[in-house]
Coordinates of C-alpha atoms in Angstrom, one line a residue:
Chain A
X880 CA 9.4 141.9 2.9
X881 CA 12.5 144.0 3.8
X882 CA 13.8 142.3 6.9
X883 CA 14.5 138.9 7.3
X884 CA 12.9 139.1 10.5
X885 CA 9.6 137.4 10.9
X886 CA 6.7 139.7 9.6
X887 CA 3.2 139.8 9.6
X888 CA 0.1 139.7 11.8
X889 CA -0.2 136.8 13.9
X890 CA 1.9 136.2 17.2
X891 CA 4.7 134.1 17.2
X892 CA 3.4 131.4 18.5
X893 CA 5.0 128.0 17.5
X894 CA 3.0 125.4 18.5
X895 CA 5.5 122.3 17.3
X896 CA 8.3 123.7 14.8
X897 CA 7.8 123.1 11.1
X898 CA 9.2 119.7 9.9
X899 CA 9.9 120.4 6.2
X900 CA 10.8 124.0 5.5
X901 CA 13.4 125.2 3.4
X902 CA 14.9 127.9 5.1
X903 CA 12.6 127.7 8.1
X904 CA 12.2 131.6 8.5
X905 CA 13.4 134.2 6.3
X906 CA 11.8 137.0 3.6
X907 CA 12.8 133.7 0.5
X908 CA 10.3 131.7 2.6
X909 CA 7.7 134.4 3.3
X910 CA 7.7 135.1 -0.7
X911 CA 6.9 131.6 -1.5
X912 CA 4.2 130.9 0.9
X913 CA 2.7 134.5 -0.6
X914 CA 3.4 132.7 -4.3
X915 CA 1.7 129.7 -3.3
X916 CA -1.5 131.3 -1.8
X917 CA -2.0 133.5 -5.0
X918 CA -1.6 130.4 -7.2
X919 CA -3.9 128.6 -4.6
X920 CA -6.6 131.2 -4.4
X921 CA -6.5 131.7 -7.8
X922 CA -7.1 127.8 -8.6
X923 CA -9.6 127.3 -6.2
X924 CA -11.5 130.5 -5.4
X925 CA -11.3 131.6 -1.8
X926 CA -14.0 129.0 -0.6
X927 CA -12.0 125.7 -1.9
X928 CA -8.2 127.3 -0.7
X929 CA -6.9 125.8 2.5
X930 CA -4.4 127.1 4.8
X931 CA -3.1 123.2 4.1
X932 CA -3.0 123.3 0.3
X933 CA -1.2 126.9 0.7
X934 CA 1.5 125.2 3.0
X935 CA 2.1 121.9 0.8
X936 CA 2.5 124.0 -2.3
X937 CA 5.2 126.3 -0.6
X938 CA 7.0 123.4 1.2
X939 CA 6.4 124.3 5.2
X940 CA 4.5 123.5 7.5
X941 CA 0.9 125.6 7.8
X942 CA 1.6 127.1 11.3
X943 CA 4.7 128.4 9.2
X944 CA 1.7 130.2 6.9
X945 CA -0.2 131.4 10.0
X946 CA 2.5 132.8 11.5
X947 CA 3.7 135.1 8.9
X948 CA 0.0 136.3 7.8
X949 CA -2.4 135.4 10.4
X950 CA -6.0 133.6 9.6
X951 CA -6.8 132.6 6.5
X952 CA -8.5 135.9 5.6
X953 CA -5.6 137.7 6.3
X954 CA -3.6 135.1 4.1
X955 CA -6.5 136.2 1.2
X956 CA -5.9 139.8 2.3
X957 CA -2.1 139.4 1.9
X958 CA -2.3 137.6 -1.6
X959 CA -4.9 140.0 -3.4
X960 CA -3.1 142.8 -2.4
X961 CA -0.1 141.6 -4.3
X962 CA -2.2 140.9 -7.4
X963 CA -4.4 144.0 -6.8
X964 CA -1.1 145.9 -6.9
X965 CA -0.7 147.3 -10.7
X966 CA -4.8 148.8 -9.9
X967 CA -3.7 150.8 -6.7
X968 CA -1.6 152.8 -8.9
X969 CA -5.0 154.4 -10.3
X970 CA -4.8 157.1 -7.9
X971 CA -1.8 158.2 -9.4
X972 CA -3.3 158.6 -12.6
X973 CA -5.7 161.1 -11.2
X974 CA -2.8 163.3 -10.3
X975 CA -0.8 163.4 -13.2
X976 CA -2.1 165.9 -15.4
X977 CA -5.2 168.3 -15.7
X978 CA -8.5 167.7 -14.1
X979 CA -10.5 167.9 -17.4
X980 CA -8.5 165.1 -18.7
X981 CA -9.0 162.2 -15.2
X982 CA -12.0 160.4 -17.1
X983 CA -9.4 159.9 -20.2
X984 CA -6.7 159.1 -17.8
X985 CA -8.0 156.5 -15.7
X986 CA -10.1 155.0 -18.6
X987 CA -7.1 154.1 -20.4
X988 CA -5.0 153.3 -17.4
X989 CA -8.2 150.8 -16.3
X990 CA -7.9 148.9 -19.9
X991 CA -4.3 149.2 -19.4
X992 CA -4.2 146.6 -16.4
X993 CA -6.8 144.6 -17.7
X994 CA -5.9 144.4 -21.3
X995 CA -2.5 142.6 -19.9
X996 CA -3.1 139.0 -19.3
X997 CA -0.8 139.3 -16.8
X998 CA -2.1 141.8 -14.7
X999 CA -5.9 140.6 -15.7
X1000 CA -5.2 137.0 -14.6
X1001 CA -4.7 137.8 -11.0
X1002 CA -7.6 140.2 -11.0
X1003 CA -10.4 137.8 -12.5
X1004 CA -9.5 135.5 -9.8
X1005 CA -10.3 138.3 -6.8
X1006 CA -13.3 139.1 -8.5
X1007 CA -14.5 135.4 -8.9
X1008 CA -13.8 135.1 -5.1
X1009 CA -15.1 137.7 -4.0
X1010 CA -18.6 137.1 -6.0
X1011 CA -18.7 134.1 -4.2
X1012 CA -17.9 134.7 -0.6
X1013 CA -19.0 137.3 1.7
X1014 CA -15.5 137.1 3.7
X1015 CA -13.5 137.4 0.2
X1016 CA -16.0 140.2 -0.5
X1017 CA -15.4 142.4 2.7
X1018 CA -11.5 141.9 2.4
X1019 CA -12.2 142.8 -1.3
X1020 CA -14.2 146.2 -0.7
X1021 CA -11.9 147.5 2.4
X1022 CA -8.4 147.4 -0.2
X1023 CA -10.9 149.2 -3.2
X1024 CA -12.9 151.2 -0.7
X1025 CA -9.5 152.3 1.4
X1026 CA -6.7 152.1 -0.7
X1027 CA -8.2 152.8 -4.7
X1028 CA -11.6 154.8 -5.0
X1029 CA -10.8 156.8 -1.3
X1030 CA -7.9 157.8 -2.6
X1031 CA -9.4 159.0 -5.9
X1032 CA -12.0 160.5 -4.2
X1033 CA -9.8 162.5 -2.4
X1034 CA -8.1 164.1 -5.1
X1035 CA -11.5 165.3 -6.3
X1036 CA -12.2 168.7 -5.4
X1037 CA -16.4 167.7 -5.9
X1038 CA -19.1 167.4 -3.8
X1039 CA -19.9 163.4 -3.2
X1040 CA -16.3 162.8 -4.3
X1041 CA -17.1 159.4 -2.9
X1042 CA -20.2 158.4 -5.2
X1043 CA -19.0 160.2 -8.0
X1044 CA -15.8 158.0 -7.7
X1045 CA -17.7 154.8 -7.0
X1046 CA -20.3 155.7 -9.7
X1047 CA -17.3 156.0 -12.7
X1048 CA -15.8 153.0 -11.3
X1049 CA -19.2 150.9 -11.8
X1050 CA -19.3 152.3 -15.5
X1051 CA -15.8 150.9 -15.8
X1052 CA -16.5 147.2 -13.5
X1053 CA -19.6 146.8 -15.5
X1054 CA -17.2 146.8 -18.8
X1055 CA -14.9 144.3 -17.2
X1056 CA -17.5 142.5 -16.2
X1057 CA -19.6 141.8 -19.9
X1058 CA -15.9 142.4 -22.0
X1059 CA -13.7 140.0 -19.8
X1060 CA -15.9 137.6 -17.5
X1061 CA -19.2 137.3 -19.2
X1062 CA -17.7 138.3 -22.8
X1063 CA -20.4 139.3 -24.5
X1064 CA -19.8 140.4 -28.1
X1065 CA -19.6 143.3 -29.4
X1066 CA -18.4 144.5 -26.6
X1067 CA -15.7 141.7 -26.0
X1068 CA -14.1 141.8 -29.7
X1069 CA -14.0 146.0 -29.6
X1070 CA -11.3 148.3 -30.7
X1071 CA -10.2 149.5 -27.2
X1072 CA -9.7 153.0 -29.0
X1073 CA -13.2 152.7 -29.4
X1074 CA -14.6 152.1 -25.9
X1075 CA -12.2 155.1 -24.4
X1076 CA -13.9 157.3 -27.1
X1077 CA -16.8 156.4 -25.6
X1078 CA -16.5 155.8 -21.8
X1079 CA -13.6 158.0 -21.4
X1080 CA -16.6 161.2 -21.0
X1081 CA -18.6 159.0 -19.2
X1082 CA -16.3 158.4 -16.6
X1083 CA -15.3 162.4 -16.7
X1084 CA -19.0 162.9 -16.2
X1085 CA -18.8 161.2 -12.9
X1086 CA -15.7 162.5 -11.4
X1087 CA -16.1 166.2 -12.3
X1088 CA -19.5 167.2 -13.6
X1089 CA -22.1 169.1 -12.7
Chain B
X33 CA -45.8 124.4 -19.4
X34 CA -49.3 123.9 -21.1
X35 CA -48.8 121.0 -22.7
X36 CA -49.4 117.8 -20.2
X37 CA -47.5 116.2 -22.8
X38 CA -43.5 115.5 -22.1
X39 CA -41.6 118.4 -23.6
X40 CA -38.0 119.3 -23.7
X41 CA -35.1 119.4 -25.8
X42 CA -33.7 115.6 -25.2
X43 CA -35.0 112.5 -26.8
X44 CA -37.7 110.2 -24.3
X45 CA -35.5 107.8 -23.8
X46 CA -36.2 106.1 -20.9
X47 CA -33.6 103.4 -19.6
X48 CA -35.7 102.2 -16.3
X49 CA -38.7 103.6 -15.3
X50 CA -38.5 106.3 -12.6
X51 CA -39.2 104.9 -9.2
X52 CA -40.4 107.4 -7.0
X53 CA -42.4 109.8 -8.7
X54 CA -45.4 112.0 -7.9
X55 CA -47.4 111.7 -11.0
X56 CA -44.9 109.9 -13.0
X57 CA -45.2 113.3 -15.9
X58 CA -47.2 116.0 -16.4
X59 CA -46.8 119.7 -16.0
X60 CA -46.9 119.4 -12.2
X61 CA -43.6 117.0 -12.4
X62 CA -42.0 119.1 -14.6
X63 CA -42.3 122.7 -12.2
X64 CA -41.7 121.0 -9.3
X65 CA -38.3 120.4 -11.2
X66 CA -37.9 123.5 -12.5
X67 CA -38.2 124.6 -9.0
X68 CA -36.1 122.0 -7.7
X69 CA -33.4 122.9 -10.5
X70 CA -33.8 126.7 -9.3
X71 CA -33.1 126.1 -5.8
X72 CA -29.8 123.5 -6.4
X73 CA -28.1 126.0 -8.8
X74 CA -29.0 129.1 -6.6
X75 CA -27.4 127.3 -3.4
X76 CA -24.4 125.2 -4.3
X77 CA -23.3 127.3 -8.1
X78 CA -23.3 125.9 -11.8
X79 CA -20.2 123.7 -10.9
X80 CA -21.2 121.8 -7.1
X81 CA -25.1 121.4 -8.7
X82 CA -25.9 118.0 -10.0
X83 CA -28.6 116.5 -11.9
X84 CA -29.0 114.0 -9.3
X85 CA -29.3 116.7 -6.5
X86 CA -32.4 118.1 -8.6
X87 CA -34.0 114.9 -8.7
X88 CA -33.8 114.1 -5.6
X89 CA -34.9 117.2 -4.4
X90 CA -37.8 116.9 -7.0
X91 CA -38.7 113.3 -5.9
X92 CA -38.0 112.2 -9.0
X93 CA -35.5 110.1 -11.0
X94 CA -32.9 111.7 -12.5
X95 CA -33.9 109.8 -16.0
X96 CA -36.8 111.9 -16.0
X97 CA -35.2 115.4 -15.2
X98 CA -33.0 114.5 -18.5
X99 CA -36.1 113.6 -20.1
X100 CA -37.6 117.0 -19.6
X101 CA -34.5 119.3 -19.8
X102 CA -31.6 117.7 -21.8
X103 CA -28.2 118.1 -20.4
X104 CA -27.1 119.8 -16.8
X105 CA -26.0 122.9 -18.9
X106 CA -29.3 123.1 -20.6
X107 CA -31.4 122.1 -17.1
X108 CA -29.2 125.4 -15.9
X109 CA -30.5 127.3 -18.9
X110 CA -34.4 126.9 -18.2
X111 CA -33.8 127.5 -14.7
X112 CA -31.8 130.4 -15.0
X113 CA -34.6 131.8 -18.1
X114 CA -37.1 131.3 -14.9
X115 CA -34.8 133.6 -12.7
X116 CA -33.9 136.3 -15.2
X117 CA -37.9 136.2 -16.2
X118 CA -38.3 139.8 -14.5
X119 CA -34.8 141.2 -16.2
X120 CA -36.3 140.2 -19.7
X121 CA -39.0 142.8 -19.6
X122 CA -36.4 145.7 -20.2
X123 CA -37.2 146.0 -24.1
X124 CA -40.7 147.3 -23.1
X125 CA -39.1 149.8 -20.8
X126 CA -37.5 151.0 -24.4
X127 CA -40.9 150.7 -26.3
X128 CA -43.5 152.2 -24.0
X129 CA -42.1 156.2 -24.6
X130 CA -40.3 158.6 -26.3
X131 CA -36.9 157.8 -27.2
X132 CA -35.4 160.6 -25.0
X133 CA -37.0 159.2 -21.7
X134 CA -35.3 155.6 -22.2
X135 CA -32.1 156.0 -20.5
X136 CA -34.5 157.1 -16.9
X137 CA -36.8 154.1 -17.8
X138 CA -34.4 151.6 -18.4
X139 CA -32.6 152.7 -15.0
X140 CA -35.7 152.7 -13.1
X141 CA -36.9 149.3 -14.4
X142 CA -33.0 148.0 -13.3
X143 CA -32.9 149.5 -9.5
X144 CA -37.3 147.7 -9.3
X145 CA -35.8 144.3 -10.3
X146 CA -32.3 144.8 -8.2
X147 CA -34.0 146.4 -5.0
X148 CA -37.1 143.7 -4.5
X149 CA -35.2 140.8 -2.9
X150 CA -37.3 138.5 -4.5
X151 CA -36.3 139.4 -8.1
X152 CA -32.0 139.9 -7.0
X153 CA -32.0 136.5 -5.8
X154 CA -32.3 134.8 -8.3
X155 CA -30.2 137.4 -10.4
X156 CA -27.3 136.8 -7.8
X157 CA -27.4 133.5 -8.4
X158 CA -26.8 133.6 -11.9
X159 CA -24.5 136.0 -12.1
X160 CA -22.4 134.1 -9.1
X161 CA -23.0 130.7 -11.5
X162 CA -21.3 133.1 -14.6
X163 CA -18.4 134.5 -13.1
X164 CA -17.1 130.9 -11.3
X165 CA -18.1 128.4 -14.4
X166 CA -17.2 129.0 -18.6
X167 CA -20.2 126.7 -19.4
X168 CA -22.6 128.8 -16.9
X169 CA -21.3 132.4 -18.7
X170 CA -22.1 130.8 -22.2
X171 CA -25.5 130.5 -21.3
X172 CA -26.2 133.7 -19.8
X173 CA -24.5 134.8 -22.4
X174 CA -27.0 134.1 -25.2
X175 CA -29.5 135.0 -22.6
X176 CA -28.9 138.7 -22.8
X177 CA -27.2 139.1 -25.7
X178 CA -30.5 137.5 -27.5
X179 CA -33.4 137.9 -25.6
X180 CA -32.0 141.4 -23.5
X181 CA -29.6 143.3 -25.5
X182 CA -30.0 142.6 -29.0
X183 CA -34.1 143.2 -28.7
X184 CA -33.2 146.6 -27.0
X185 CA -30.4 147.6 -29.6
X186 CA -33.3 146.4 -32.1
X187 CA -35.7 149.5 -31.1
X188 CA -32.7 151.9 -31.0
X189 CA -32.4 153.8 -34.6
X190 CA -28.6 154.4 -33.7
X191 CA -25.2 153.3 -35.5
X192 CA -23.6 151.0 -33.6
X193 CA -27.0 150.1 -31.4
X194 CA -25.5 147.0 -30.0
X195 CA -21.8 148.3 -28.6
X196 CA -24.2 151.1 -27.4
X197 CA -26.9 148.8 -25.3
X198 CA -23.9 146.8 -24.0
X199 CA -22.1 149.9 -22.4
X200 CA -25.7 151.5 -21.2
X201 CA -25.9 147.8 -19.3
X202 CA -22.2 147.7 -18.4
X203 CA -23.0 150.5 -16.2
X204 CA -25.6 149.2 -14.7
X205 CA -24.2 145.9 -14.2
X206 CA -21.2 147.7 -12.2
X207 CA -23.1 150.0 -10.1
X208 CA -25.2 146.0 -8.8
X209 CA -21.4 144.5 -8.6
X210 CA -20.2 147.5 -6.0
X211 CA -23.6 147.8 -4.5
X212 CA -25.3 144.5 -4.4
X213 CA -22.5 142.0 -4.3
X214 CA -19.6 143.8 -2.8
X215 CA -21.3 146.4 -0.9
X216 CA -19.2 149.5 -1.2
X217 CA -20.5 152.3 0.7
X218 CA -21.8 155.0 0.0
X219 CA -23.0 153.5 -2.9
X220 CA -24.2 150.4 -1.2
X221 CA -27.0 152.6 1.0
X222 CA -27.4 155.7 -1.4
X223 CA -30.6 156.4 -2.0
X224 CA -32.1 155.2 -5.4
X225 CA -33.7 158.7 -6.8
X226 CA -30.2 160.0 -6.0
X227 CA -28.3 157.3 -8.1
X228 CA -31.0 157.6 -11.1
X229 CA -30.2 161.2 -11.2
X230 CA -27.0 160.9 -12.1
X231 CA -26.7 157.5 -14.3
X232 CA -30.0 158.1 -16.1
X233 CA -28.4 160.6 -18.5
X234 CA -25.5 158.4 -18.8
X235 CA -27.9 155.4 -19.9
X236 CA -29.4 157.8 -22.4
X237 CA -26.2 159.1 -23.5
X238 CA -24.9 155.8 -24.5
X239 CA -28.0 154.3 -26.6
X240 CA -29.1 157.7 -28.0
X241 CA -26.0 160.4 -27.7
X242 CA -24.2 161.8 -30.8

């Protein structure tokens, strides 16, 4: 999104110029295409979303959308990463202080993002695809596998950094999953105070332990 | 079921007799819908399934699948007690030895219900139904805060017994997430002894832990 050149994956190949763009090409018209497919995605799941509803919303023509991002997948891949962006900075709270204090660290940082409704919207709406669709799912677990628990896993200095890091991230999904999704009480009304007393150790357990 | 009597939560009103029907009522009429029910919501989701799908499936008219069930949401919520049958046998996992084995029992008796693939089927399918539909989490909902959680945080002699059972599950619900639904390696194709290993004491630690 730096150059006003076109971007993305897909050759440019214009089979019939678009007929109602704004600016035609351009980083303005890129940005609202990505807009639209995040509102779109999130509406309808990954399923329902078209490649058409995604280029109505944003005002050009859908070989416009193809040609910036590719397939549709990759228009899925392009849109999650954008609303998966305030979780990829996890890694970063692995690094920031002492070992013996990562489970504390990315416990509160994890209720941190999802606490926000603005930062949980986008996320409930990747998970909900990616329950759903096996497509959704595989784009879903290359960004956490590559980009989130690889990357904590590598700042471990453990043996099975990999599991261990997958293992403290389930405690942590599972939370999300009865707290925020399924909402089952106590657990949804609770002091968030509370649940880092709690799960913060846990997730310590995982990353570090014995 | 062993009644040949009509049963259900809904009224026998009957505007127009059914049409097509095996044996008009009867216990056999009634499981044959139940089935019928179980297979609609498993393939299409809470939201695409339809009463009249059911029937149809079922042979029957969709007067009478009202007349044994109620409402689509509470046609969902025998179905889905059918599916989550084998889940519900957790308390006993709790019951049947001392208290300081119950964090390896309950984590064995999870990993026998989500490795047989005839048991995660059905488990999938509600969980897809809860995540994509509010009416859908509702009823799973009560499900396990009633009949799975709240009888397990009944045998626990703890403070705080129900926060407790709900993280023990959260982590167990997030380690099916990653490895059942999206498939994350290495936890997707580690073995099971070595996963119980290491979230067994984390089970325990949560219901019986200081």
């Amino acid at each position: 999104m730096t150059s006003g050149a076109p971007q993305g994956p897909a050759a440019p190949r214009r089979r019939g110029r678009p007929s109602r763009t704004r600016s035609e090409t351009g980083p303005a018209t890129r940005d609202s295409i990505l807009q639209a497919a995040r509102d779109e995605f999130s509406e309808r799941g990954y399923e329902k979303a078209s490649v058409r509803g995604i280029a109505k919303a944003a005002g050009v023509d859908p070989a416009l959308v193809h040609h910036y991002f590719g397939t549709k997948e990759q228009v899925f891949e392009a849109a999650i990463t954008v609303g998966f962006a305030p979780a990829l900075e996890a890694p970063a709270a692995v690094e920031e202080g002492p070992l013996d204090g990562v489970g504390e660290r990315l416990t509160r940082f994890f209720f941190g993002v999802w606490e926000n409704p603005a930062t949980r919207a986008p996320l409930l709406a990747i998970v909900r695809s990616a329950v759903n669709n096996d497509t959704a799912a595989a784009v879903f677990r290359r960004l956490i596998a590559a980009q989130l628990l690889g990357r904590i896993a590598g700042r471990l200095e453990v043996p099975d950094a990999e599991l261990r890091a997958e293992l403290a991230a389930a405690q942590l999904v599972g939370i999300a999953m009865l707290r925020y999704v399924i909402k089952v009480e106590p657990l949804a009304s609770a002091d968030v105070e509370q649940i880092v007393a709690r799960v913060a150790p846990v997730v310590q357990g995982h990353l570090t332990g014995a």
